[in-house]
């Protein structure tokens, strides 16, 4: 086996640092991975998590900021799924025209520190063909997903890399997941935070969410979350909801922020990524990095080493 292949296995299966006491998550560094991923993904640069706090520098390498190219004005959050594609919500690009110039900023969690960041123009975007998002009635929003096709490949490093995609639907009812973004810190606060913020939120059973918002009709394509005093708000749109897979010790993208009220007492609604895996593959020909059994992974590596 060539040395380079050994290094790749270490990237896929190596443990990350142990979680701090402030997190609802368990698994990172607490046990060896029992499955791998098809390529390095979902690896966080972290030593601790404190719910509803500022993220550590470049803690989440897949998180990018969608901005107006000329002014770097914040539009939405997005997530890297491979070196040429990021994923966001359709409503983030729905009103843009083809002549609008937008970019992503990768590799920084502090928008005032761009010296080590990668600012890459978005060449085009693919909005879901059946996206529906009436401005007057967000509760009826469906298929809120879009792909950002980058003008040039990102250079992956410790601060820039893809998130893992799910292999199918994951039952996360009542589970704790991670929400990150540069959105407003409250309905009455007009300015956006300079630093990337994070919080732990809980996935609600869809029936519970539907009782609070009767307009929700598509449990297979949407997921609801609610946090202890925290939630998504304006500016968080398109950003990732990730789940720490205990089998891989890697973060998996499970949702994209779609809409909500900015009130912690009201659930936020997100696009469920697993429902759109066929659509993603149809549009870009690949599903990026996903979980795979160690047996399958080792078999692939063995073939490459011959």
PDB file of C-alpha atoms in Angstrom:
ATOM      1  CA  UNK A   1       0.000   0.000   0.000  1.00  0.00           C
ATOM      2  CA  UNK A   2       1.360   3.390  -0.932  1.00  0.00           C
ATOM      3  CA  UNK A   3       1.963   5.912   1.819  1.00  0.00           C
ATOM      4  CA  UNK A   4      -0.419   8.434   0.282  1.00  0.00           C
ATOM      5  CA  UNK A   5      -3.296   6.018   0.691  1.00  0.00           C
ATOM      6  CA  UNK A   6      -2.459   5.505   4.343  1.00  0.00           C
ATOM      7  CA  UNK A   7      -2.637   9.264   4.874  1.00  0.00           C
ATOM      8  CA  UNK A   8      -6.073   9.385   3.267  1.00  0.00           C
ATOM      9  CA  UNK A   9      -7.371   6.684   5.598  1.00  0.00           C
ATOM     10  CA  UNK A  10      -6.119   8.697   8.576  1.00  0.00           C
ATOM     11  CA  UNK A  11      -8.020  11.719   7.328  1.00  0.00           C
ATOM     12  CA  UNK A  12     -11.217   9.757   6.997  1.00  0.00           C
ATOM     13  CA  UNK A  13     -11.068   7.824  10.242  1.00  0.00           C
ATOM     14  CA  UNK A  14      -8.931   9.814  12.666  1.00  0.00           C
ATOM     15  CA  UNK A  15     -10.576  11.230  15.794  1.00  0.00           C
ATOM     16  CA  UNK A  16     -11.099  14.904  16.438  1.00  0.00           C
ATOM     17  CA  UNK A  17     -10.589  16.639  19.766  1.00  0.00           C
ATOM     18  CA  UNK A  18     -12.944  15.934  22.646  1.00  0.00           C
ATOM     19  CA  UNK A  19     -16.129  17.965  23.063  1.00  0.00           C
ATOM     20  CA  UNK A  20     -16.481  20.414  25.891  1.00  0.00           C
ATOM     21  CA  UNK A  21     -19.064  20.174  28.628  1.00  0.00           C
ATOM     22  CA  UNK A  22     -21.249  22.879  27.091  1.00  0.00           C
ATOM     23  CA  UNK A  23     -22.353  20.749  24.152  1.00  0.00           C
ATOM     24  CA  UNK A  24     -25.319  18.417  23.829  1.00  0.00           C
ATOM     25  CA  UNK A  25     -23.290  16.415  21.322  1.00  0.00           C
ATOM     26  CA  UNK A  26     -21.278  13.333  22.118  1.00  0.00           C
ATOM     27  CA  UNK A  27     -18.990  11.250  20.007  1.00  0.00           C
ATOM     28  CA  UNK A  28     -16.111  13.355  18.759  1.00  0.00           C
ATOM     29  CA  UNK A  29     -12.994  11.797  20.130  1.00  0.00           C
ATOM     30  CA  UNK A  30     -14.943   9.625  22.574  1.00  0.00           C
ATOM     31  CA  UNK A  31     -14.894   6.453  20.503  1.00  0.00           C
ATOM     32  CA  UNK A  32     -13.209   5.177  17.331  1.00  0.00           C
ATOM     33  CA  UNK A  33     -15.156   5.449  14.086  1.00  0.00           C
ATOM     34  CA  UNK A  34     -16.908   2.254  13.073  1.00  0.00           C
ATOM     35  CA  UNK A  35     -17.547   3.384   9.507  1.00  0.00           C
ATOM     36  CA  UNK A  36     -15.716   5.695   7.126  1.00  0.00           C
ATOM     37  CA  UNK A  37     -16.547   8.256   4.462  1.00  0.00           C
ATOM     38  CA  UNK A  38     -15.926   8.169   0.734  1.00  0.00           C
ATOM     39  CA  UNK A  39     -13.703  11.249   1.031  1.00  0.00           C
ATOM     40  CA  UNK A  40     -12.606  13.551   3.870  1.00  0.00           C
ATOM     41  CA  UNK A  41     -15.634  15.523   5.080  1.00  0.00           C
ATOM     42  CA  UNK A  42     -17.403  16.926   8.106  1.00  0.00           C
ATOM     43  CA  UNK A  43     -14.219  17.360  10.120  1.00  0.00           C
ATOM     44  CA  UNK A  44     -14.369  20.239  12.573  1.00  0.00           C
ATOM     45  CA  UNK A  45     -11.479  22.254  14.002  1.00  0.00           C
ATOM     46  CA  UNK A  46     -12.769  22.304  17.541  1.00  0.00           C
ATOM     47  CA  UNK A  47     -11.869  21.865  21.152  1.00  0.00           C
ATOM     48  CA  UNK A  48     -15.170  22.817  22.736  1.00  0.00           C
ATOM     49  CA  UNK A  49     -18.742  23.904  22.053  1.00  0.00           C
ATOM     50  CA  UNK A  50     -20.779  26.324  24.129  1.00  0.00           C
ATOM     51  CA  UNK A  51     -24.417  26.482  23.048  1.00  0.00           C
ATOM     52  CA  UNK A  52     -25.428  29.787  21.497  1.00  0.00           C
ATOM     53  CA  UNK A  53     -21.874  31.101  21.504  1.00  0.00           C
ATOM     54  CA  UNK A  54     -19.296  32.387  19.070  1.00  0.00           C
ATOM     55  CA  UNK A  55     -17.731  29.574  17.067  1.00  0.00           C
ATOM     56  CA  UNK A  56     -14.006  29.021  17.339  1.00  0.00           C
ATOM     57  CA  UNK A  57     -11.831  30.311  14.500  1.00  0.00           C
ATOM     58  CA  UNK A  58     -12.543  28.264  11.370  1.00  0.00           C
ATOM     59  CA  UNK A  59     -14.312  25.659  13.480  1.00  0.00           C
ATOM     60  CA  UNK A  60     -16.580  24.528  10.644  1.00  0.00           C
ATOM     61  CA  UNK A  61     -14.583  24.394   7.380  1.00  0.00           C
ATOM     62  CA  UNK A  62     -17.653  23.717   5.216  1.00  0.00           C
ATOM     63  CA  UNK A  63     -19.444  26.903   6.277  1.00  0.00           C
ATOM     64  CA  UNK A  64     -19.279  29.714   3.730  1.00  0.00           C
ATOM     65  CA  UNK A  65     -20.773  33.162   3.435  1.00  0.00           C
ATOM     66  CA  UNK A  66     -22.743  34.068   0.295  1.00  0.00           C
ATOM     67  CA  UNK A  67     -22.148  37.736  -0.504  1.00  0.00           C
ATOM     68  CA  UNK A  68     -22.582  40.424  -3.138  1.00  0.00           C
ATOM     69  CA  UNK A  69     -19.273  40.365  -5.002  1.00  0.00           C
ATOM     70  CA  UNK A  70     -18.596  44.111  -5.166  1.00  0.00           C
ATOM     71  CA  UNK A  71     -19.464  45.036  -1.585  1.00  0.00           C
ATOM     72  CA  UNK A  72     -19.186  41.690   0.230  1.00  0.00           C
ATOM     73  CA  UNK A  73     -22.642  42.407   1.643  1.00  0.00           C
ATOM     74  CA  UNK A  74     -24.015  39.337   3.394  1.00  0.00           C
ATOM     75  CA  UNK A  75     -26.795  37.455   1.629  1.00  0.00           C
ATOM     76  CA  UNK A  76     -26.997  33.973   3.134  1.00  0.00           C
ATOM     77  CA  UNK A  77     -25.088  31.038   4.497  1.00  0.00           C
ATOM     78  CA  UNK A  78     -24.078  28.023   2.412  1.00  0.00           C
ATOM     79  CA  UNK A  79     -22.123  24.784   2.762  1.00  0.00           C
ATOM     80  CA  UNK A  80     -19.336  23.279   0.673  1.00  0.00           C
ATOM     81  CA  UNK A  81     -20.188  19.850  -0.764  1.00  0.00           C
ATOM     82  CA  UNK A  82     -17.229  19.608  -3.142  1.00  0.00           C
ATOM     83  CA  UNK A  83     -14.495  21.913  -4.406  1.00  0.00           C
ATOM     84  CA  UNK A  84     -16.726  23.357  -7.132  1.00  0.00           C
ATOM     85  CA  UNK A  85     -20.188  23.333  -5.537  1.00  0.00           C
ATOM     86  CA  UNK A  86     -21.836  24.818  -2.445  1.00  0.00           C
ATOM     87  CA  UNK A  87     -25.420  24.291  -1.332  1.00  0.00           C
ATOM     88  CA  UNK A  88     -27.874  26.860   0.017  1.00  0.00           C
ATOM     89  CA  UNK A  89     -31.584  27.725   0.087  1.00  0.00           C
ATOM     90  CA  UNK A  90     -33.400  28.605  -3.132  1.00  0.00           C
ATOM     91  CA  UNK A  91     -34.893  31.759  -1.644  1.00  0.00           C
ATOM     92  CA  UNK A  92     -31.345  33.117  -1.284  1.00  0.00           C
ATOM     93  CA  UNK A  93     -30.947  33.337  -5.058  1.00  0.00           C
ATOM     94  CA  UNK A  94     -34.549  33.334  -6.297  1.00  0.00           C
ATOM     95  CA  UNK A  95     -34.774  37.083  -6.862  1.00  0.00           C
ATOM     96  CA  UNK A  96     -31.291  37.429  -8.347  1.00  0.00           C
ATOM     97  CA  UNK A  97     -30.829  37.990 -12.061  1.00  0.00           C
ATOM     98  CA  UNK A  98     -28.170  36.270 -14.169  1.00  0.00           C
ATOM     99  CA  UNK A  99     -26.177  39.496 -14.317  1.00  0.00           C
ATOM    100  CA  UNK A 100     -25.942  39.785 -10.547  1.00  0.00           C
ATOM    101  CA  UNK A 101     -22.450  39.080  -9.263  1.00  0.00           C
ATOM    102  CA  UNK A 102     -22.256  36.976  -6.123  1.00  0.00           C
ATOM    103  CA  UNK A 103     -19.387  35.170  -4.409  1.00  0.00           C
ATOM    104  CA  UNK A 104     -18.698  32.897  -1.486  1.00  0.00           C
ATOM    105  CA  UNK A 105     -16.201  33.547   1.289  1.00  0.00           C
ATOM    106  CA  UNK A 106     -14.611  30.367   2.635  1.00  0.00           C
ATOM    107  CA  UNK A 107     -11.981  29.770   5.274  1.00  0.00           C
ATOM    108  CA  UNK A 108     -12.878  32.367   7.892  1.00  0.00           C
ATOM    109  CA  UNK A 109     -15.381  32.633  10.723  1.00  0.00           C
ATOM    110  CA  UNK A 110     -14.609  36.335  11.291  1.00  0.00           C
ATOM    111  CA  UNK A 111     -15.719  38.497   8.370  1.00  0.00           C
ATOM    112  CA  UNK A 112     -13.239  41.221   9.322  1.00  0.00           C
ATOM    113  CA  UNK A 113     -10.324  38.838   8.806  1.00  0.00           C
ATOM    114  CA  UNK A 114     -10.101  37.951   5.134  1.00  0.00           C
ATOM    115  CA  UNK A 115      -6.340  37.605   4.696  1.00  0.00           C
ATOM    116  CA  UNK A 116      -6.461  33.807   4.751  1.00  0.00           C
ATOM    117  CA  UNK A 117      -9.918  33.461   3.236  1.00  0.00           C
ATOM    118  CA  UNK A 118     -10.821  32.263  -0.245  1.00  0.00           C
ATOM    119  CA  UNK A 119     -13.255  34.565  -2.053  1.00  0.00           C
ATOM    120  CA  UNK A 120     -14.597  32.704  -5.074  1.00  0.00           C
ATOM    121  CA  UNK A 121     -17.168  34.041  -7.560  1.00  0.00           C
ATOM    122  CA  UNK A 122     -20.319  32.034  -8.192  1.00  0.00           C
ATOM    123  CA  UNK A 123     -20.464  31.333 -11.926  1.00  0.00           C
ATOM    124  CA  UNK A 124     -24.090  30.188 -11.876  1.00  0.00           C
ATOM    125  CA  UNK A 125     -26.698  28.733  -9.591  1.00  0.00           C
ATOM    126  CA  UNK A 126     -29.284  25.990  -9.911  1.00  0.00           C
ATOM    127  CA  UNK A 127     -32.551  26.617  -8.114  1.00  0.00           C
ATOM    128  CA  UNK A 128     -34.923  23.705  -7.581  1.00  0.00           C
ATOM    129  CA  UNK A 129     -37.429  23.728 -10.425  1.00  0.00           C
ATOM    130  CA  UNK A 130     -40.387  23.304  -8.064  1.00  0.00           C
ATOM    131  CA  UNK A 131     -39.319  25.842  -5.477  1.00  0.00           C
ATOM    132  CA  UNK A 132     -42.266  27.777  -4.141  1.00  0.00           C
ATOM    133  CA  UNK A 133     -41.767  30.508  -1.584  1.00  0.00           C
ATOM    134  CA  UNK A 134     -44.440  33.188  -1.373  1.00  0.00           C
ATOM    135  CA  UNK A 135     -43.113  36.240   0.431  1.00  0.00           C
ATOM    136  CA  UNK A 136     -46.484  36.829   2.076  1.00  0.00           C
ATOM    137  CA  UNK A 137     -46.838  33.277   3.400  1.00  0.00           C
ATOM    138  CA  UNK A 138     -43.560  31.598   4.303  1.00  0.00           C
ATOM    139  CA  UNK A 139     -45.402  28.672   5.852  1.00  0.00           C
ATOM    140  CA  UNK A 140     -46.147  27.353   2.371  1.00  0.00           C
ATOM    141  CA  UNK A 141     -42.503  27.383   1.221  1.00  0.00           C
ATOM    142  CA  UNK A 142     -41.364  24.090  -0.324  1.00  0.00           C
ATOM    143  CA  UNK A 143     -38.318  22.729  -2.207  1.00  0.00           C
ATOM    144  CA  UNK A 144     -36.153  25.520  -0.806  1.00  0.00           C
ATOM    145  CA  UNK A 145     -32.789  24.328  -2.094  1.00  0.00           C
ATOM    146  CA  UNK A 146     -30.210  25.579  -4.609  1.00  0.00           C
ATOM    147  CA  UNK A 147     -26.696  24.719  -5.775  1.00  0.00           C
ATOM    148  CA  UNK A 148     -23.964  27.325  -6.249  1.00  0.00           C
ATOM    149  CA  UNK A 149     -21.590  26.496  -9.103  1.00  0.00           C
ATOM    150  CA  UNK A 150     -18.230  28.109  -8.399  1.00  0.00           C
ATOM    151  CA  UNK A 151     -16.146  29.888 -11.017  1.00  0.00           C
ATOM    152  CA  UNK A 152     -13.001  28.083  -9.867  1.00  0.00           C
ATOM    153  CA  UNK A 153     -12.270  25.202  -7.482  1.00  0.00           C
ATOM    154  CA  UNK A 154     -11.732  25.850  -3.806  1.00  0.00           C
ATOM    155  CA  UNK A 155      -8.376  24.849  -2.375  1.00  0.00           C
ATOM    156  CA  UNK A 156      -9.088  22.449   0.467  1.00  0.00           C
ATOM    157  CA  UNK A 157      -7.034  22.822   3.629  1.00  0.00           C
ATOM    158  CA  UNK A 158      -7.583  22.696   7.390  1.00  0.00           C
ATOM    159  CA  UNK A 159      -9.940  25.686   7.172  1.00  0.00           C
ATOM    160  CA  UNK A 160     -11.792  24.861   3.950  1.00  0.00           C
ATOM    161  CA  UNK A 161     -13.409  21.511   3.239  1.00  0.00           C
ATOM    162  CA  UNK A 162     -16.708  19.767   2.500  1.00  0.00           C
ATOM    163  CA  UNK A 163     -19.445  18.651   4.836  1.00  0.00           C
ATOM    164  CA  UNK A 164     -20.641  15.046   4.591  1.00  0.00           C
ATOM    165  CA  UNK A 165     -23.944  14.423   2.826  1.00  0.00           C
ATOM    166  CA  UNK A 166     -26.425  11.886   4.200  1.00  0.00           C
ATOM    167  CA  UNK A 167     -26.950   8.554   2.462  1.00  0.00           C
ATOM    168  CA  UNK A 168     -30.690   8.630   3.148  1.00  0.00           C
ATOM    169  CA  UNK A 169     -33.287   9.872   5.595  1.00  0.00           C
ATOM    170  CA  UNK A 170     -32.115   9.936   9.217  1.00  0.00           C
ATOM    171  CA  UNK A 171     -34.647   9.833  12.035  1.00  0.00           C
ATOM    172  CA  UNK A 172     -33.469  12.676  14.234  1.00  0.00           C
ATOM    173  CA  UNK A 173     -36.666  13.317  16.192  1.00  0.00           C
ATOM    174  CA  UNK A 174     -35.765  14.784  19.601  1.00  0.00           C
ATOM    175  CA  UNK A 175     -32.047  14.587  18.756  1.00  0.00           C
ATOM    176  CA  UNK A 176     -29.655  17.507  19.249  1.00  0.00           C
ATOM    177  CA  UNK A 177     -28.067  18.996  16.148  1.00  0.00           C
ATOM    178  CA  UNK A 178     -25.807  21.944  15.338  1.00  0.00           C
ATOM    179  CA  UNK A 179     -26.988  25.237  13.806  1.00  0.00           C
ATOM    180  CA  UNK A 180     -24.434  27.826  12.664  1.00  0.00           C
ATOM    181  CA  UNK A 181     -24.647  31.145  10.858  1.00  0.00           C
ATOM    182  CA  UNK A 182     -24.012  34.871  10.648  1.00  0.00           C
ATOM    183  CA  UNK A 183     -27.682  35.735  11.078  1.00  0.00           C
ATOM    184  CA  UNK A 184     -29.208  38.374  13.334  1.00  0.00           C
ATOM    185  CA  UNK A 185     -28.953  37.667  17.058  1.00  0.00           C
ATOM    186  CA  UNK A 186     -32.542  38.778  17.616  1.00  0.00           C
ATOM    187  CA  UNK A 187     -35.601  40.156  15.852  1.00  0.00           C
ATOM    188  CA  UNK A 188     -34.939  43.672  17.171  1.00  0.00           C
ATOM    189  CA  UNK A 189     -31.190  43.626  16.443  1.00  0.00           C
ATOM    190  CA  UNK A 190     -30.458  45.117  13.026  1.00  0.00           C
ATOM    191  CA  UNK A 191     -26.739  44.445  12.665  1.00  0.00           C
ATOM    192  CA  UNK A 192     -25.301  41.063  11.781  1.00  0.00           C
ATOM    193  CA  UNK A 193     -22.570  39.518  13.932  1.00  0.00           C
ATOM    194  CA  UNK A 194     -18.985  39.738  12.736  1.00  0.00           C
ATOM    195  CA  UNK A 195     -18.210  36.254  13.998  1.00  0.00           C
ATOM    196  CA  UNK A 196     -19.855  32.994  13.036  1.00  0.00           C
ATOM    197  CA  UNK A 197     -22.312  31.934  15.737  1.00  0.00           C
ATOM    198  CA  UNK A 198     -23.356  28.435  16.753  1.00  0.00           C
ATOM    199  CA  UNK A 199     -25.971  26.782  18.908  1.00  0.00           C
ATOM    200  CA  UNK A 200     -27.362  23.362  19.711  1.00  0.00           C
ATOM    201  CA  UNK A 201     -31.011  22.871  18.761  1.00  0.00           C
ATOM    202  CA  UNK A 202     -33.401  19.954  18.977  1.00  0.00           C
ATOM    203  CA  UNK A 203     -35.229  18.330  16.072  1.00  0.00           C
ATOM    204  CA  UNK A 204     -38.985  18.312  16.640  1.00  0.00           C
ATOM    205  CA  UNK A 205     -41.259  15.504  15.455  1.00  0.00           C
ATOM    206  CA  UNK A 206     -42.984  16.902  12.368  1.00  0.00           C
ATOM    207  CA  UNK A 207     -46.417  16.342  13.904  1.00  0.00           C
ATOM    208  CA  UNK A 208     -45.449  18.645  16.781  1.00  0.00           C
ATOM    209  CA  UNK A 209     -44.243  21.307  14.361  1.00  0.00           C
ATOM    210  CA  UNK A 210     -47.346  20.965  12.218  1.00  0.00           C
ATOM    211  CA  UNK A 211     -49.592  21.687  15.180  1.00  0.00           C
ATOM    212  CA  UNK A 212     -47.783  25.015  15.540  1.00  0.00           C
ATOM    213  CA  UNK A 213     -47.804  25.700  11.792  1.00  0.00           C
ATOM    214  CA  UNK A 214     -50.758  23.953  10.071  1.00  0.00           C
ATOM    215  CA  UNK A 215     -49.572  25.133   6.631  1.00  0.00           C
ATOM    216  CA  UNK A 216     -46.690  22.640   6.701  1.00  0.00           C
ATOM    217  CA  UNK A 217     -47.658  19.755   4.415  1.00  0.00           C
ATOM    218  CA  UNK A 218     -44.408  18.047   3.383  1.00  0.00           C
ATOM    219  CA  UNK A 219     -42.815  16.105   6.266  1.00  0.00           C
ATOM    220  CA  UNK A 220     -40.602  14.227   3.816  1.00  0.00           C
ATOM    221  CA  UNK A 221     -38.859  17.408   2.641  1.00  0.00           C
ATOM    222  CA  UNK A 222     -38.794  19.611   5.730  1.00  0.00           C
ATOM    223  CA  UNK A 223     -37.437  19.406   9.266  1.00  0.00           C
ATOM    224  CA  UNK A 224     -38.290  21.546  12.290  1.00  0.00           C
ATOM    225  CA  UNK A 225     -35.963  22.648  15.077  1.00  0.00           C
ATOM    226  CA  UNK A 226     -36.306  24.447  18.368  1.00  0.00           C
ATOM    227  CA  UNK A 227     -33.605  25.501  20.804  1.00  0.00           C
ATOM    228  CA  UNK A 228     -33.420  26.455  24.461  1.00  0.00           C
ATOM    229  CA  UNK A 229     -33.593  30.208  23.949  1.00  0.00           C
ATOM    230  CA  UNK A 230     -31.950  30.140  20.515  1.00  0.00           C
ATOM    231  CA  UNK A 231     -33.113  29.736  16.922  1.00  0.00           C
ATOM    232  CA  UNK A 232     -32.323  30.806  13.359  1.00  0.00           C
ATOM    233  CA  UNK A 233     -32.994  34.366  12.216  1.00  0.00           C
ATOM    234  CA  UNK A 234     -32.606  36.669   9.210  1.00  0.00           C
ATOM    235  CA  UNK A 235     -29.191  36.116   7.649  1.00  0.00           C
ATOM    236  CA  UNK A 236     -28.989  32.465   8.679  1.00  0.00           C
ATOM    237  CA  UNK A 237     -30.951  31.433   5.582  1.00  0.00           C
ATOM    238  CA  UNK A 238     -29.363  28.709   3.487  1.00  0.00           C
ATOM    239  CA  UNK A 239     -26.941  27.836   6.251  1.00  0.00           C
ATOM    240  CA  UNK A 240     -26.362  24.303   7.495  1.00  0.00           C
ATOM    241  CA  UNK A 241     -27.992  22.187  10.142  1.00  0.00           C
ATOM    242  CA  UNK A 242     -25.535  19.394  10.864  1.00  0.00           C
ATOM    243  CA  UNK A 243     -25.670  16.179  12.856  1.00  0.00           C
ATOM    244  CA  UNK A 244     -22.655  14.543  14.422  1.00  0.00           C
ATOM    245  CA  UNK A 245     -22.839  10.964  13.131  1.00  0.00           C
ATOM    246  CA  UNK A 246     -21.648   8.713  15.978  1.00  0.00           C
ATOM    247  CA  UNK A 247     -20.568   6.029  13.507  1.00  0.00           C
ATOM    248  CA  UNK A 248     -18.160   8.277  11.623  1.00  0.00           C
ATOM    249  CA  UNK A 249     -17.446  11.047  14.150  1.00  0.00           C
ATOM    250  CA  UNK A 250     -18.121  13.434  11.270  1.00  0.00           C
ATOM    251  CA  UNK A 251     -20.715  16.152  10.721  1.00  0.00           C
ATOM    252  CA  UNK A 252     -23.469  15.329   8.220  1.00  0.00           C
ATOM    253  CA  UNK A 253     -25.589  18.010   6.533  1.00  0.00           C
ATOM    254  CA  UNK A 254     -29.224  17.312   7.407  1.00  0.00           C
ATOM    255  CA  UNK A 255     -30.930  20.661   6.826  1.00  0.00           C
ATOM    256  CA  UNK A 256     -30.783  24.100   5.183  1.00  0.00           C
ATOM    257  CA  UNK A 257     -32.313  27.064   7.003  1.00  0.00           C
ATOM    258  CA  UNK A 258     -35.529  27.968   5.183  1.00  0.00           C
ATOM    259  CA  UNK A 259     -37.814  30.149   7.315  1.00  0.00           C
ATOM    260  CA  UNK A 260     -38.895  31.047  10.822  1.00  0.00           C
ATOM    261  CA  UNK A 261     -39.958  33.912  13.046  1.00  0.00           C
ATOM    262  CA  UNK A 262     -36.668  34.610  14.882  1.00  0.00           C
ATOM    263  CA  UNK A 263     -38.540  33.784  18.100  1.00  0.00           C
ATOM    264  CA  UNK A 264     -37.037  30.956  20.206  1.00  0.00           C
ATOM    265  CA  UNK A 265     -40.542  29.933  21.273  1.00  0.00           C
ATOM    266  CA  UNK A 266     -41.491  29.203  17.656  1.00  0.00           C
ATOM    267  CA  UNK A 267     -39.881  26.380  15.646  1.00  0.00           C
ATOM    268  CA  UNK A 268     -37.753  27.151  12.613  1.00  0.00           C
ATOM    269  CA  UNK A 269     -38.352  25.175   9.426  1.00  0.00           C
ATOM    270  CA  UNK A 270     -35.512  23.824   7.295  1.00  0.00           C
ATOM    271  CA  UNK A 271     -35.179  21.952   4.025  1.00  0.00           C
ATOM    272  CA  UNK A 272     -34.387  18.288   4.692  1.00  0.00           C
ATOM    273  CA  UNK A 273     -31.326  17.553   2.557  1.00  0.00           C
ATOM    274  CA  UNK A 274     -31.814  13.777   2.360  1.00  0.00           C
ATOM    275  CA  UNK A 275     -35.046  14.267   0.407  1.00  0.00           C
ATOM    276  CA  UNK A 276     -33.106  15.986  -2.378  1.00  0.00           C
ATOM    277  CA  UNK A 277     -30.185  13.585  -2.819  1.00  0.00           C
ATOM    278  CA  UNK A 278     -31.495  12.336  -6.209  1.00  0.00           C
ATOM    279  CA  UNK A 279     -31.945  15.938  -7.349  1.00  0.00           C
ATOM    280  CA  UNK A 280     -28.402  16.878  -6.282  1.00  0.00           C
ATOM    281  CA  UNK A 281     -26.932  13.895  -8.122  1.00  0.00           C
ATOM    282  CA  UNK A 282     -29.035  14.682 -11.182  1.00  0.00           C
ATOM    283  CA  UNK A 283     -27.717  18.243 -11.284  1.00  0.00           C
ATOM    284  CA  UNK A 284     -24.017  17.734 -10.553  1.00  0.00           C
ATOM    285  CA  UNK A 285     -23.473  14.026 -11.214  1.00  0.00           C
ATOM    286  CA  UNK A 286     -22.165  13.225  -7.735  1.00  0.00           C
ATOM    287  CA  UNK A 287     -23.182  13.193  -4.102  1.00  0.00           C
ATOM    288  CA  UNK A 288     -19.836  14.325  -2.773  1.00  0.00           C
ATOM    289  CA  UNK A 289     -18.658  12.718   0.459  1.00  0.00           C
ATOM    290  CA  UNK A 290     -20.872  10.218   2.257  1.00  0.00           C
ATOM    291  CA  UNK A 291     -20.702   7.499   4.880  1.00  0.00           C
ATOM    292  CA  UNK A 292     -19.480   4.113   3.725  1.00  0.00           C
ATOM    293  CA  UNK A 293     -18.732   0.863   5.534  1.00  0.00           C
ATOM    294  CA  UNK A 294     -15.102   0.219   6.424  1.00  0.00           C
ATOM    295  CA  UNK A 295     -15.228  -2.981   4.403  1.00  0.00           C
ATOM    296  CA  UNK A 296     -16.274  -1.074   1.288  1.00  0.00           C
ATOM    297  CA  UNK A 297     -13.752   1.680   1.956  1.00  0.00           C
ATOM    298  CA  UNK A 298     -10.851  -0.734   2.402  1.00  0.00           C
ATOM    299  CA  UNK A 299     -11.881  -2.611  -0.740  1.00  0.00           C
ATOM    300  CA  UNK A 300     -11.766   0.629  -2.741  1.00  0.00           C
ATOM    301  CA  UNK A 301      -8.377   1.548  -1.290  1.00  0.00           C
ATOM    302  CA  UNK A 302      -7.033  -1.923  -2.042  1.00  0.00           C
ATOM    303  CA  UNK A 303      -8.056  -1.561  -5.681  1.00  0.00           C
ATOM    304  CA  UNK A 304      -6.362   1.849  -5.927  1.00  0.00           C
ATOM    305  CA  UNK A 305      -3.132   0.520  -4.428  1.00  0.00           C
ATOM    306  CA  UNK A 306      -2.730  -2.220  -7.029  1.00  0.00           C
TER     307      UNK A 306
END
